[in-house]
Amino acid sequence: MLALALVGSAQAAPDCPALLQFQQLRLQDEKPVDLCSFAGKVVLVVNTASFCGFTPQYKALEALDRRYRDKGLVVLGFPSNDFGQQEPGNHREIADFCENTFGVKFAMFAKSNVAPGAGRAVNPFFVALEARTGKTPGWNFHKYLIGRTGQTVISHASAMDPGDPRFVADVERLLKATSP
């Protein structure tokens, strides 16, 4: 996959948590993004798919992004075709679907593998998330919340809607935990 060609360790700034020391390709133009640029923020990482029963969660993810962006939340979407072949499109098709169907404005990255499978290389960022939490995405729309310092990482299964009060409470707790 194209995303894996550039995914890997980035040159880290001294204040960048090890968990964010990766580069990823943006979905829209395949330009590299250093995840260290999100250091000091609460980062919500979600593996996404366009044709999944959980796909309507894009709406709640976008609402969270708008509601908490100015308080330090950043939402990062990672399309994957790992589960049920529910993300078959190319980068342009995925970007168009997200924007035109759900008005997604939060950062989306190039399609990559997020869970182990027969002969597929997993995005190293997701390998690091699994190592920190002991949880590998079991389906589309698995969520990882990373605290501002990168020390706290909370894993939520796909069925946890981003608008659920328990999920929002975790977001708010991490936003208040350590200010940048």
CSV table of C-alpha atoms in Angstrom, one decimal:
chain,number,residue,atom,x,y,z
A,1,MET,CA,0.0,0.0,0.0
A,2,LEU,CA,1.1,3.5,-0.7
A,3,ALA,CA,0.8,4.6,2.9
A,4,LEU,CA,3.4,2.1,4.0
A,5,ALA,CA,6.0,3.5,1.6
A,6,LEU,CA,6.5,6.5,3.8
A,7,VAL,CA,5.2,5.4,7.1
A,8,GLY,CA,7.9,5.1,9.6
A,9,SER,CA,9.9,7.0,12.2
A,10,ALA,CA,10.2,10.7,11.7
A,11,GLN,CA,13.0,13.0,13.0
A,12,ALA,CA,11.5,13.8,16.4
A,13,ALA,CA,11.5,17.1,18.1
A,14,PRO,CA,12.7,16.7,21.7
A,15,ASP,CA,9.2,17.3,23.0
A,16,CYS,CA,7.5,14.8,20.7
A,17,PRO,CA,6.2,11.7,22.4
A,18,ALA,CA,7.7,8.4,21.0
A,19,LEU,CA,4.1,7.4,20.0
A,20,LEU,CA,3.9,10.2,17.5
A,21,GLN,CA,7.3,9.8,15.9
A,22,PHE,CA,5.9,8.7,12.6
A,23,GLN,CA,5.1,10.2,9.2
A,24,GLN,CA,1.9,9.4,7.3
A,25,LEU,CA,0.7,10.4,3.9
A,26,ARG,CA,-2.3,12.7,3.7
A,27,LEU,CA,-5.3,11.1,1.9
A,28,GLN,CA,-6.1,14.1,-0.3
A,29,ASP,CA,-2.7,14.7,-1.8
A,30,GLU,CA,-0.4,12.0,-0.5
A,31,LYS,CA,2.0,14.6,1.1
A,32,PRO,CA,3.8,13.4,4.2
A,33,VAL,CA,2.6,14.7,7.6
A,34,ASP,CA,4.9,14.4,10.6
A,35,LEU,CA,2.7,13.2,13.5
A,36,CYS,CA,5.0,15.1,15.8
A,37,SER,CA,3.1,18.2,14.6
A,38,PHE,CA,0.3,17.0,16.9
A,39,ALA,CA,2.4,16.9,20.0
A,40,GLY,CA,0.8,18.6,22.9
A,41,LYS,CA,-2.7,17.8,21.6
A,42,VAL,CA,-5.2,15.1,22.5
A,43,VAL,CA,-5.1,12.9,19.5
A,44,LEU,CA,-8.1,10.7,18.5
A,45,VAL,CA,-7.0,8.0,16.0
A,46,VAL,CA,-9.7,6.1,14.1
A,47,ASN,CA,-9.5,3.4,11.5
A,48,THR,CA,-12.3,4.1,9.0
A,49,ALA,CA,-14.2,2.5,6.1
A,50,SER,CA,-16.8,3.9,3.7
A,51,PHE,CA,-19.1,0.9,3.6
A,52,CYS,CA,-19.4,-0.3,7.2
A,53,GLY,CA,-22.3,-0.3,9.6
A,54,PHE,CA,-20.3,2.1,11.7
A,55,THR,CA,-19.6,4.6,8.9
A,56,PRO,CA,-22.2,7.0,10.2
A,57,GLN,CA,-19.8,7.6,13.1
A,58,TYR,CA,-18.0,10.0,10.7
A,59,LYS,CA,-20.7,12.5,11.6
A,60,ALA,CA,-20.0,12.3,15.4
A,61,LEU,CA,-16.2,12.4,14.7
A,62,GLU,CA,-16.6,15.6,12.7
A,63,ALA,CA,-18.8,17.0,15.5
A,64,LEU,CA,-16.2,16.2,18.1
A,65,ASP,CA,-13.5,17.8,16.0
A,66,ARG,CA,-15.5,21.0,15.6
A,67,ARG,CA,-16.5,21.1,19.3
A,68,TYR,CA,-13.1,20.4,20.8
A,69,ARG,CA,-10.6,21.6,18.2
A,70,ASP,CA,-9.9,24.9,19.9
A,71,LYS,CA,-9.4,23.1,23.2
A,72,GLY,CA,-6.7,20.9,21.8
A,73,LEU,CA,-8.3,17.8,20.2
A,74,VAL,CA,-7.2,16.6,16.8
A,75,VAL,CA,-9.0,13.8,15.0
A,76,LEU,CA,-7.0,11.6,12.6
A,77,GLY,CA,-8.8,9.1,10.3
A,78,PHE,CA,-7.0,6.1,8.8
A,79,PRO,CA,-9.0,4.4,6.0
A,80,SER,CA,-8.4,0.6,5.9
A,81,ASN,CA,-9.8,-2.2,3.9
A,82,ASP,CA,-8.8,-4.8,6.5
A,83,PHE,CA,-12.3,-5.7,7.6
A,84,GLY,CA,-15.0,-7.0,5.3
A,85,GLN,CA,-13.4,-5.3,2.3
A,86,GLN,CA,-15.4,-2.2,3.3
A,87,GLU,CA,-12.9,0.4,2.0
A,88,PRO,CA,-12.2,-0.7,-1.6
A,89,GLY,CA,-11.8,2.7,-3.1
A,90,ASN,CA,-8.7,4.6,-4.0
A,91,HIS,CA,-7.6,7.8,-2.2
A,92,ARG,CA,-9.6,10.2,-4.3
A,93,GLU,CA,-12.8,8.1,-4.0
A,94,ILE,CA,-12.4,7.8,-0.2
A,95,ALA,CA,-11.7,11.6,0.2
A,96,ASP,CA,-14.7,12.5,-2.0
A,97,PHE,CA,-17.0,10.1,0.0
A,98,CYS,CA,-15.9,11.5,3.3
A,99,GLU,CA,-16.2,15.1,2.3
A,100,ASN,CA,-19.4,14.8,0.2
A,101,THR,CA,-21.3,12.4,2.4
A,102,PHE,CA,-20.3,13.5,5.9
A,103,GLY,CA,-18.6,16.9,5.5
A,104,VAL,CA,-15.4,15.5,7.0
A,105,LYS,CA,-12.8,18.2,7.5
A,106,PHE,CA,-10.6,16.5,10.1
A,107,ALA,CA,-7.2,15.0,8.9
A,108,MET,CA,-7.5,11.8,6.9
A,109,PHE,CA,-4.5,9.7,5.9
A,110,ALA,CA,-3.8,7.3,3.0
A,111,LYS,CA,-5.3,3.9,3.2
A,112,SER,CA,-3.2,1.4,5.1
A,113,ASN,CA,-3.4,-1.9,7.0
A,114,VAL,CA,-4.2,-1.5,10.7
A,115,ALA,CA,-4.4,-5.1,11.9
A,116,PRO,CA,-2.4,-8.2,11.2
A,117,GLY,CA,-3.6,-10.5,8.4
A,118,ALA,CA,-2.3,-13.0,5.9
A,119,GLY,CA,0.8,-11.5,4.4
A,120,ARG,CA,0.0,-7.9,5.0
A,121,ALA,CA,2.3,-5.3,6.6
A,122,VAL,CA,0.6,-3.3,9.3
A,123,ASN,CA,1.0,0.5,9.5
A,124,PRO,CA,3.8,1.0,12.2
A,125,PHE,CA,1.8,3.7,13.9
A,126,PHE,CA,-1.0,1.1,14.6
A,127,VAL,CA,1.7,-1.4,15.7
A,128,ALA,CA,2.8,1.2,18.3
A,129,LEU,CA,-0.8,1.9,19.4
A,130,GLU,CA,-1.4,-1.9,19.9
A,131,ALA,CA,1.8,-2.2,21.8
A,132,ARG,CA,0.7,0.6,24.2
A,133,THR,CA,-2.8,-0.6,24.7
A,134,GLY,CA,-2.8,-4.4,24.1
A,135,LYS,CA,-5.7,-3.8,21.7
A,136,THR,CA,-5.6,-4.3,17.9
A,137,PRO,CA,-8.6,-3.0,15.9
A,138,GLY,CA,-11.0,-5.8,15.5
A,139,TRP,CA,-13.2,-4.0,13.0
A,140,ASN,CA,-13.6,-0.6,11.4
A,141,PHE,CA,-13.9,2.5,13.6
A,142,HIS,CA,-11.7,1.3,16.5
A,143,LYS,CA,-10.6,4.4,18.4
A,144,TYR,CA,-7.5,5.3,20.3
A,145,LEU,CA,-7.3,8.5,22.4
A,146,ILE,CA,-3.8,9.7,23.1
A,147,GLY,CA,-3.2,12.2,25.9
A,148,ARG,CA,-1.3,15.4,25.4
A,149,THR,CA,2.0,13.9,26.6
A,150,GLY,CA,1.6,10.6,24.8
A,151,GLN,CA,1.7,8.7,28.1
A,152,THR,CA,-2.0,7.9,28.3
A,153,VAL,CA,-3.6,5.9,25.5
A,154,ILE,CA,-7.2,4.7,25.8
A,155,SER,CA,-8.6,2.2,23.4
A,156,HIS,CA,-12.3,2.0,22.5
A,157,ALA,CA,-14.0,-0.7,20.4
A,158,SER,CA,-15.8,0.1,17.1
A,159,ALA,CA,-19.2,0.0,18.7
A,160,MET,CA,-18.4,2.9,21.0
A,161,ASP,CA,-20.0,5.9,19.3
A,162,PRO,CA,-17.9,9.1,19.5
A,163,GLY,CA,-20.9,10.9,20.7
A,164,ASP,CA,-21.5,8.5,23.6
A,165,PRO,CA,-21.3,10.4,26.9
A,166,ARG,CA,-18.7,7.9,28.2
A,167,PHE,CA,-16.5,8.6,25.2
A,168,VAL,CA,-16.9,12.3,25.4
A,169,ALA,CA,-16.0,12.1,29.1
A,170,ASP,CA,-12.7,10.4,28.2
A,171,VAL,CA,-12.0,13.2,25.7
A,172,GLU,CA,-12.8,15.9,28.2
A,173,ARG,CA,-10.7,14.2,30.9
A,174,LEU,CA,-7.7,14.0,28.6
A,175,LEU,CA,-8.1,17.6,27.4
A,176,LYS,CA,-8.1,18.8,31.1
A,177,ALA,CA,-5.3,16.5,32.2
A,178,THR,CA,-2.3,18.4,31.0
A,179,SER,CA,-2.5,21.7,29.2
A,180,PRO,CA,0.2,22.4,26.6
